[in-house]
Coordinates of C-alpha atoms and ligand atoms in Angstrom, one line a residue:
M6 CA -59.2 147.1 178.5
L7 CA -56.3 149.5 179.2
H8 CA -55.6 152.0 176.5
L9 CA -52.4 153.9 175.8
Q10 CA -52.7 157.5 174.5
I11 CA -49.5 158.5 172.7
E12 CA -50.4 161.7 170.8
N13 CA -48.5 164.0 173.1
L14 CA -45.3 162.4 172.1
S15 CA -45.4 164.2 168.8
K16 CA -47.3 167.3 170.0
V17 CA -44.3 168.4 172.0
G18 CA -42.3 168.9 168.8
R19 CA -39.3 167.2 167.3
L20 CA -36.6 168.6 169.6
H21 CA -38.1 166.9 172.7
G22 CA -40.6 164.5 171.2
I23 CA -40.9 161.9 168.4
S24 CA -42.8 162.7 165.2
K25 CA -45.6 160.4 164.3
A26 CA -43.8 159.1 161.2
R27 CA -40.6 158.4 163.1
F28 CA -42.5 156.6 165.9
R29 CA -44.5 154.6 163.5
S30 CA -41.5 153.4 161.5
F31 CA -39.5 152.6 164.7
C32 CA -42.3 150.5 166.1
E33 CA -42.8 148.7 162.8
N34 CA -39.1 148.0 162.6
K35 CA -39.0 146.6 166.1
Q36 CA -42.2 144.5 165.8
P37 CA -40.1 141.3 165.5
L38 CA -38.9 141.9 169.0
V39 CA -42.5 141.2 170.3
Q40 CA -42.5 137.8 168.5
K41 CA -39.0 137.2 169.9
V42 CA -40.2 137.7 173.5
F43 CA -43.1 135.3 172.9
K44 CA -40.6 132.7 171.4
L45 CA -38.4 133.0 174.4
K46 CA -41.2 132.2 176.9
A47 CA -39.6 128.9 178.0
K48 CA -36.3 130.6 178.8
P49 CA -35.3 131.9 182.3
G50 CA -36.8 135.3 182.9
Y51 CA -39.1 135.4 179.9
A52 CA -41.1 132.6 181.6
F53 CA -43.3 135.3 183.3
L54 CA -45.3 135.1 180.1
A55 CA -46.7 131.6 181.0
L56 CA -47.7 132.6 184.5
P57 CA -51.3 133.6 183.8
D58 CA -51.9 130.0 182.6
A59 CA -50.8 128.3 185.8
E60 CA -54.3 127.0 186.7
A61 CA -53.2 124.0 188.7
N62 CA -51.1 126.3 191.0
L63 CA -54.1 128.7 191.4
K64 CA -56.2 125.7 192.4
N65 CA -53.6 124.8 195.0
V66 CA -53.5 128.3 196.4
K67 CA -57.3 128.4 196.6
K68 CA -57.4 125.0 198.4
Y69 CA -54.9 126.2 201.0
V70 CA -56.8 129.4 201.5
K71 CA -60.0 127.4 202.1
E72 CA -58.3 125.1 204.6
Q73 CA -57.0 128.1 206.5
E74 CA -60.5 129.5 206.9
K75 CA -60.9 127.5 210.1
N76 CA -58.1 129.4 211.7
G77 CA -59.9 132.7 211.2
W78 CA -56.7 134.7 210.6
K79 CA -57.1 138.4 211.2
N80 CA -53.6 139.3 210.0
I81 CA -51.6 138.1 207.1
V82 CA -48.0 139.3 207.5
V83 CA -45.6 139.0 204.6
L84 CA -41.9 138.9 205.5
G85 CA -40.0 139.6 202.3
I86 CA -38.3 142.4 200.4
G87 CA -37.9 143.7 196.8
G88 CA -39.6 141.5 194.3
S89 CA -40.8 139.3 197.1
A90 CA -42.9 142.2 198.6
L91 CA -43.6 145.0 196.1
G92 CA -46.2 143.1 194.0
S93 CA -48.3 142.2 197.1
I94 CA -48.2 145.9 198.2
A95 CA -49.3 147.1 194.8
V96 CA -52.2 144.6 194.7
R97 CA -53.2 145.2 198.3
D98 CA -53.2 149.0 197.9
A99 CA -55.2 148.7 194.7
L100 CA -57.9 146.3 195.9
R101 CA -58.0 147.2 199.6
S102 CA -57.9 150.3 201.8
E103 CA -57.4 150.8 205.5
F104 CA -61.2 150.7 205.8
S105 CA -61.7 147.3 204.0
K106 CA -63.2 144.4 205.9
G107 CA -61.5 141.0 206.1
P108 CA -58.0 140.0 207.2
K109 CA -55.4 142.8 207.1
L110 CA -52.4 142.3 204.9
Y111 CA -49.2 143.7 206.3
V112 CA -46.0 143.5 204.2
L113 CA -42.9 144.0 206.4
D114 CA -40.4 144.9 203.6
N115 CA -37.8 146.5 205.8
I116 CA -35.9 145.8 208.9
D117 CA -36.4 149.1 210.6
P118 CA -35.8 148.1 214.2
A119 CA -38.5 150.2 215.9
Y120 CA -41.2 149.6 213.3
T121 CA -40.6 145.8 213.3
A122 CA -40.9 145.7 217.1
E123 CA -44.0 148.0 217.1
L124 CA -45.8 145.9 214.4
L125 CA -45.0 142.6 216.0
S126 CA -46.0 143.7 219.5
N127 CA -49.3 145.0 218.3
L128 CA -50.4 141.9 216.5
N129 CA -52.6 139.3 218.1
L130 CA -50.3 136.4 217.3
A131 CA -53.0 133.8 217.9
K132 CA -54.8 135.3 214.9
T133 CA -51.7 135.9 212.7
L134 CA -50.3 133.9 209.8
F135 CA -46.8 134.9 208.6
V136 CA -45.9 134.3 205.0
V137 CA -42.2 134.2 204.6
I138 CA -41.2 134.9 201.0
S139 CA -37.7 134.6 199.6
K140 CA -36.7 133.1 196.3
S141 CA -33.1 132.5 197.4
G142 CA -34.1 131.7 200.9
T143 CA -30.9 133.4 202.1
T144 CA -31.7 137.2 201.9
T145 CA -30.7 138.9 205.1
E146 CA -33.8 140.9 205.7
P147 CA -36.5 138.2 205.6
M148 CA -34.3 135.7 207.3
I149 CA -33.7 137.9 210.4
Q150 CA -37.4 138.8 210.4
Y151 CA -38.2 135.0 210.2
G152 CA -35.7 134.4 213.1
L153 CA -37.5 136.9 215.3
V154 CA -41.0 135.7 214.5
K155 CA -40.1 132.0 214.8
E156 CA -38.7 132.7 218.3
M157 CA -41.9 134.6 219.3
L158 CA -44.2 131.9 217.9
A159 CA -42.2 129.0 219.4
K160 CA -42.4 130.6 222.8
K161 CA -46.1 131.3 222.6
F162 CA -47.2 128.1 220.7
P163 CA -44.5 125.5 221.5
N164 CA -46.5 122.6 220.2
N165 CA -47.8 124.1 216.9
Y166 CA -45.9 127.3 215.9
Q167 CA -45.8 125.8 212.4
K168 CA -49.5 126.5 212.0
H169 CA -48.6 130.3 212.0
L170 CA -46.0 130.0 209.2
V171 CA -46.1 129.4 205.5
F172 CA -43.1 129.8 203.1
V173 CA -42.9 130.8 199.5
T174 CA -39.5 129.9 198.0
D175 CA -37.5 128.0 195.4
P176 CA -38.8 124.4 194.9
K177 CA -35.4 122.9 195.7
G178 CA -32.6 125.2 196.8
G179 CA -32.1 127.7 199.5
L180 CA -32.4 127.8 203.3
L181 CA -36.1 128.3 203.6
R182 CA -36.8 125.1 201.7
K183 CA -34.4 123.3 204.0
I184 CA -36.1 124.8 207.1
A185 CA -39.6 123.9 205.7
K186 CA -38.6 120.3 205.3
A187 CA -36.8 120.0 208.7
E188 CA -39.6 121.7 210.7
K189 CA -42.6 120.5 208.6
I190 CA -43.7 124.0 207.6
T191 CA -46.0 124.3 204.5
A192 CA -44.0 125.7 201.6
F193 CA -45.2 127.0 198.2
D194 CA -42.9 127.1 195.1
I195 CA -41.6 130.0 193.1
P196 CA -40.9 128.7 189.6
P197 CA -37.1 128.6 189.2
K198 CA -37.2 130.5 185.9
I199 CA -38.9 133.5 187.4
G200 CA -36.9 136.3 189.0
G201 CA -38.1 138.3 192.0
R202 CA -39.4 141.4 190.2
F203 CA -41.3 139.4 187.7
S204 CA -42.8 137.1 190.3
V205 CA -46.0 138.9 191.4
L206 CA -48.2 136.5 189.4
T207 CA -46.5 133.5 191.1
N208 CA -47.2 132.4 194.7
V209 CA -45.2 135.4 195.8
G210 CA -48.2 137.7 195.0
L211 CA -51.0 135.2 194.7
L212 CA -50.7 133.4 198.1
P213 CA -50.7 136.5 200.4
C214 CA -53.3 138.3 198.4
A215 CA -55.6 135.3 198.2
L216 CA -55.2 134.7 202.0
A217 CA -56.3 138.3 202.5
G218 CA -59.4 137.7 200.4
M219 CA -58.4 139.3 197.1
D220 CA -59.5 138.1 193.6
V221 CA -56.2 136.5 192.4
G222 CA -58.0 134.7 189.6
G223 CA -58.9 138.1 188.3
L224 CA -55.2 139.2 188.3
L225 CA -54.3 136.2 186.1
K226 CA -57.3 136.8 183.8
G227 CA -56.3 140.4 183.3
A228 CA -52.7 139.5 182.6
Q229 CA -53.9 136.9 180.1
N230 CA -56.1 139.5 178.3
M231 CA -53.2 142.0 178.1
R232 CA -50.8 139.2 176.8
D233 CA -53.4 138.6 174.1
A234 CA -53.6 142.3 173.2
I235 CA -49.8 142.5 173.0
K236 CA -49.7 139.4 170.8
R237 CA -52.3 140.9 168.4
G238 CA -51.1 144.5 168.6
K239 CA -49.2 145.8 165.5
G240 CA -46.5 148.5 165.6
M241 CA -47.4 151.7 167.5
H242 CA -50.8 150.2 168.3
N243 CA -49.1 147.5 170.4
P244 CA -49.2 149.0 174.0
A245 CA -46.1 147.3 175.3
L246 CA -44.1 148.0 172.1
A247 CA -45.2 151.6 172.0
L248 CA -44.4 152.2 175.7
A249 CA -40.9 150.6 175.3
A250 CA -40.2 152.4 172.0
A251 CA -41.2 155.8 173.5
Q252 CA -39.1 155.3 176.6
F253 CA -36.1 154.0 174.7
L254 CA -36.1 156.7 172.0
L255 CA -36.7 159.5 174.4
D256 CA -33.8 158.3 176.7
K257 CA -31.3 157.6 173.9
K258 CA -32.2 160.4 171.4
K259 CA -33.8 163.2 173.5
K260 CA -32.0 162.8 176.8
K261 CA -35.1 162.1 178.8
T262 CA -33.2 160.0 181.3
M263 CA -35.9 159.9 183.9
T264 CA -39.4 158.3 183.8
V265 CA -42.1 159.7 186.0
L266 CA -45.0 157.3 186.6
M267 CA -48.0 159.4 187.8
P268 CA -51.3 157.8 188.5
Y269 CA -54.3 160.0 189.3
S270 CA -55.6 157.5 191.8
N271 CA -54.5 156.6 195.3
Y272 CA -55.3 153.0 194.5
L273 CA -52.7 152.9 191.7
Y274 CA -49.9 154.7 193.6
R275 CA -48.0 151.7 194.9
M276 CA -47.9 150.2 191.4
G277 CA -45.3 152.9 191.0
D278 CA -43.1 151.3 193.6
W279 CA -43.4 148.0 191.9
Y280 CA -42.6 149.5 188.5
R281 CA -39.7 151.4 189.9
Q282 CA -38.0 148.2 190.9
L283 CA -38.9 146.5 187.7
L284 CA -37.4 149.2 185.5
A285 CA -34.4 150.0 187.7
E286 CA -33.2 146.5 188.4
S287 CA -33.9 145.2 184.9
I288 CA -32.5 147.9 182.7
G289 CA -30.0 149.8 185.0
K290 CA -26.9 148.1 183.6
G291 CA -23.6 148.5 181.8
R292 CA -23.2 152.2 182.9
S293 CA -25.1 153.5 179.8
A294 CA -28.6 151.9 180.1
G295 CA -31.3 152.7 182.4
P296 CA -33.9 155.5 182.7
T297 CA -34.3 156.5 186.4
P298 CA -37.9 155.8 187.6
I299 CA -39.7 158.3 189.7
N300 CA -43.1 157.9 191.4
A301 CA -45.6 160.7 191.7
L302 CA -49.3 160.9 192.6
G303 CA -51.9 163.1 191.1
T304 CA -53.2 165.5 192.2
T305 CA -51.0 165.4 195.4
D306 CA -47.7 165.8 193.7
Q307 CA -48.9 168.7 191.5
H308 CA -48.4 170.6 194.7
S309 CA -45.0 169.2 195.4
Q310 CA -43.2 168.2 192.1
L311 CA -45.0 170.0 189.3
Q312 CA -43.0 173.2 189.4
L313 CA -39.8 171.2 188.7
Y314 CA -41.5 169.1 186.1
N315 CA -42.9 172.1 184.2
D316 CA -40.0 174.6 184.6
G317 CA -37.0 172.5 185.5
P318 CA -34.7 170.6 183.2
N319 CA -36.4 168.9 180.3
N320 CA -35.0 165.5 181.0
K321 CA -38.1 163.5 181.9
F322 CA -40.7 161.3 180.2
F323 CA -44.1 161.2 181.9
I324 CA -46.4 158.2 182.0
F325 CA -49.8 159.2 183.4
M326 CA -52.4 156.8 184.6
R327 CA -55.9 158.1 184.2
L328 CA -58.8 156.3 185.9
L329 CA -62.0 156.4 183.9
K330 CA -64.4 155.1 186.5
H331 CA -63.9 155.6 190.3
A332 CA -65.5 153.0 192.6
K333 CA -67.2 155.8 194.6
N334 CA -67.7 159.4 193.4
P335 CA -68.9 162.0 195.9
K336 CA -70.3 165.3 194.7
V337 CA -70.1 168.6 196.5
G338 CA -73.3 170.5 197.1
N339 CA -73.9 174.2 196.4
V340 CA -72.2 175.3 199.6
L341 CA -69.1 177.0 198.5
P342 CA -68.7 180.8 198.2
E343 CA -69.0 182.6 194.8
E344 CA -65.2 183.0 194.5
I345 CA -64.9 179.2 194.0
G346 CA -68.4 178.7 192.9
F347 CA -67.1 176.8 189.8
L348 CA -66.7 173.8 192.2
N349 CA -70.3 173.8 193.3
G350 CA -72.2 170.7 192.1
K351 CA -69.0 169.1 190.8
K352 CA -68.2 165.4 191.3
F353 CA -64.7 164.5 192.6
S354 CA -64.0 162.5 189.4
Q355 CA -64.6 165.7 187.3
V356 CA -62.1 167.6 189.4
I357 CA -59.4 165.0 189.5
D358 CA -59.8 164.5 185.8
A359 CA -59.6 168.2 185.1
A360 CA -56.4 168.3 187.2
Y361 CA -54.9 165.5 185.1
Q362 CA -55.8 167.2 181.9
G363 CA -54.5 170.5 183.1
T364 CA -51.2 168.9 184.0
A365 CA -50.8 166.9 180.8
Q366 CA -51.6 169.9 178.7
A367 CA -49.3 172.2 180.6
L368 CA -46.4 169.7 180.3
T369 CA -47.2 169.2 176.6
K370 CA -47.2 173.0 176.0
R371 CA -43.8 173.2 177.7
R372 CA -42.6 170.4 175.5
H373 CA -42.3 167.6 178.0
P374 CA -43.1 164.3 176.3
N375 CA -45.8 162.3 177.9
V376 CA -48.2 159.4 177.4
T377 CA -51.3 158.3 179.3
I378 CA -52.5 154.8 180.2
E379 CA -56.3 154.9 180.5
V380 CA -57.5 152.5 183.1
P381 CA -61.3 151.7 182.9
K382 CA -61.6 151.0 186.6
V383 CA -59.4 149.6 189.5
D384 CA -60.1 145.9 189.8
A385 CA -58.1 142.7 189.8
K386 CA -58.2 142.4 186.0
A387 CA -56.9 145.9 185.5
I388 CA -54.1 145.3 187.9
G389 CA -53.2 142.0 186.3
A390 CA -53.2 143.7 182.9
L391 CA -50.9 146.5 184.2
F392 CA -48.4 143.9 185.5
M393 CA -48.3 142.1 182.2
L394 CA -48.1 145.4 180.2
F395 CA -45.1 146.7 182.2
E396 CA -43.3 143.3 182.4
F397 CA -43.5 142.9 178.7
Q398 CA -42.5 146.4 178.1
V399 CA -39.4 145.9 180.3
A400 CA -38.6 142.6 178.5
L401 CA -38.6 144.6 175.2
L402 CA -36.5 147.3 176.8
G403 CA -33.9 144.7 177.6
L404 CA -33.7 143.8 174.0
L405 CA -33.6 147.4 172.8
Y406 CA -30.9 148.4 175.3
K407 CA -29.2 145.0 174.7
V408 CA -28.9 144.2 178.4
D409 CA -30.0 141.1 180.4
A410 CA -33.3 142.3 181.9
F411 CA -33.4 139.4 184.2
N412 CA -30.2 139.5 186.3
Q413 CA -29.3 141.9 189.1
P414 CA -25.5 141.8 189.7
G415 CA -25.6 145.2 191.4
V416 CA -28.1 144.0 194.0
E417 CA -26.2 140.7 194.6
H418 CA -22.9 142.7 195.1
S419 CA -24.4 144.7 198.0
K420 CA -26.0 141.6 199.5
Q421 CA -22.6 139.9 199.6
I422 CA -20.8 142.8 201.2
T423 CA -23.5 143.2 203.9
K424 CA -23.1 139.5 204.8
K425 CA -19.3 139.9 205.0
I426 CA -19.8 142.9 207.4
L427 CA -22.2 140.9 209.6
K428 CA -19.8 138.0 209.7
G429 CA -17.0 140.4 210.7
E430 CA -15.0 139.6 207.6
E431 CA -15.2 143.2 206.3
K432 CA -15.6 146.6 207.9
Ligands
PA5_10 O1 -35.9 141.2 191.8 C1 -35.1 140.7 192.5 O2 -34.5 139.6 192.1 C2 -34.7 141.2 193.9 O3 -35.2 142.4 194.2 C3 -35.2 140.2 194.9 O4 -36.6 140.1 194.8 C4 -34.9 140.7 196.4 O5 -33.5 140.9 196.5 C5 -35.3 139.6 197.4 O6 -34.7 138.3 197.1 P1 -35.2 137.0 197.6 O7 -36.6 136.8 197.2 O8 -34.3 136.0 197.1 O9 -35.2 137.1 199.1

């Protein structure tokens, strides 16, 4: 199970941190918010809490994946953006690497003209399944991508291009649903009460990851376990409440207006992109709410960002992710010269962990508040647990900041103007 270490919140002193007593009493006072989130679980947005129990849906996904085996897909390509893409990327990069066997999972979450053309021209279309994902079914990026892909497929496979397409979209509304019906393309649902950035444990994340051979049942199990831990956890020992309380108090009372999420694992890095959207789109509202999320990777960014983090403005809250067991762990022999002889015989896990400790301690000594999420190992259960932890934390932040964590008027505004420009109605 994941574990949240919070002692450095008080170790940095009261000017920049939160004393144990204050933190304890704040968390105890806010405990009813945890129950409130559970009570709201049938409401739009909060419905993410029920997703780990959607067994019938999981069965459906597995059945479809089994049926697809006969096609021997080598490439699964997601066309989607934002909440329709970032979850799959986080799961893929956690559970797969460029060296993994099995179908490759590409997530085309941008409309860069050259990259789009390069990717599509390098795929063997006969061995490629495109998963078009859009809740609204009208977002410009996936729709133009779909248009291009549909044209290519229809040209190459005029009699059965549908075989190469599957949609994930709203059960009733939106253009994708309409196209699916008209062209007899298989379509999976996104529950109407779930918004994009909370949708990774719906078919949005489950379908492409299952098609690429990942353990999606494990994701749901991990999320269930975390949900139970959050339900049981009291006060500052509740991981979602403690994380939300720390972020809220540090932002509002200590001017830590930025949150750096820094895993010490390549496999957890893209979780940072997913969390960045979750936090920014959910809480960045009303001009006064919204810590700015920043991604960093340990140890890589120690050699890029750490100077600023240590000696620059004290306006950041750090969430480290420390991996306790690495899937593989090479050890260097006694081959290095005396000057760096302290590295001889060391396992890579020892070195990366020492670097994490060095960074956390240096930041603490310089009074930068930080917490650490200890992750036992990277597997589907741990990733599912992280999704649930952060989603619950952000739901709590919505209540603490008193903003609607589940809408995104700022995103919609830009989407509308873009459409007007493309229609020639606005310059
Ligand atoms: O979280 C959100 O709601 C957004 O980021 C959406 O996921 C994103 O804009 C894509 O929308 P859609 O899935 O409707 O194409």
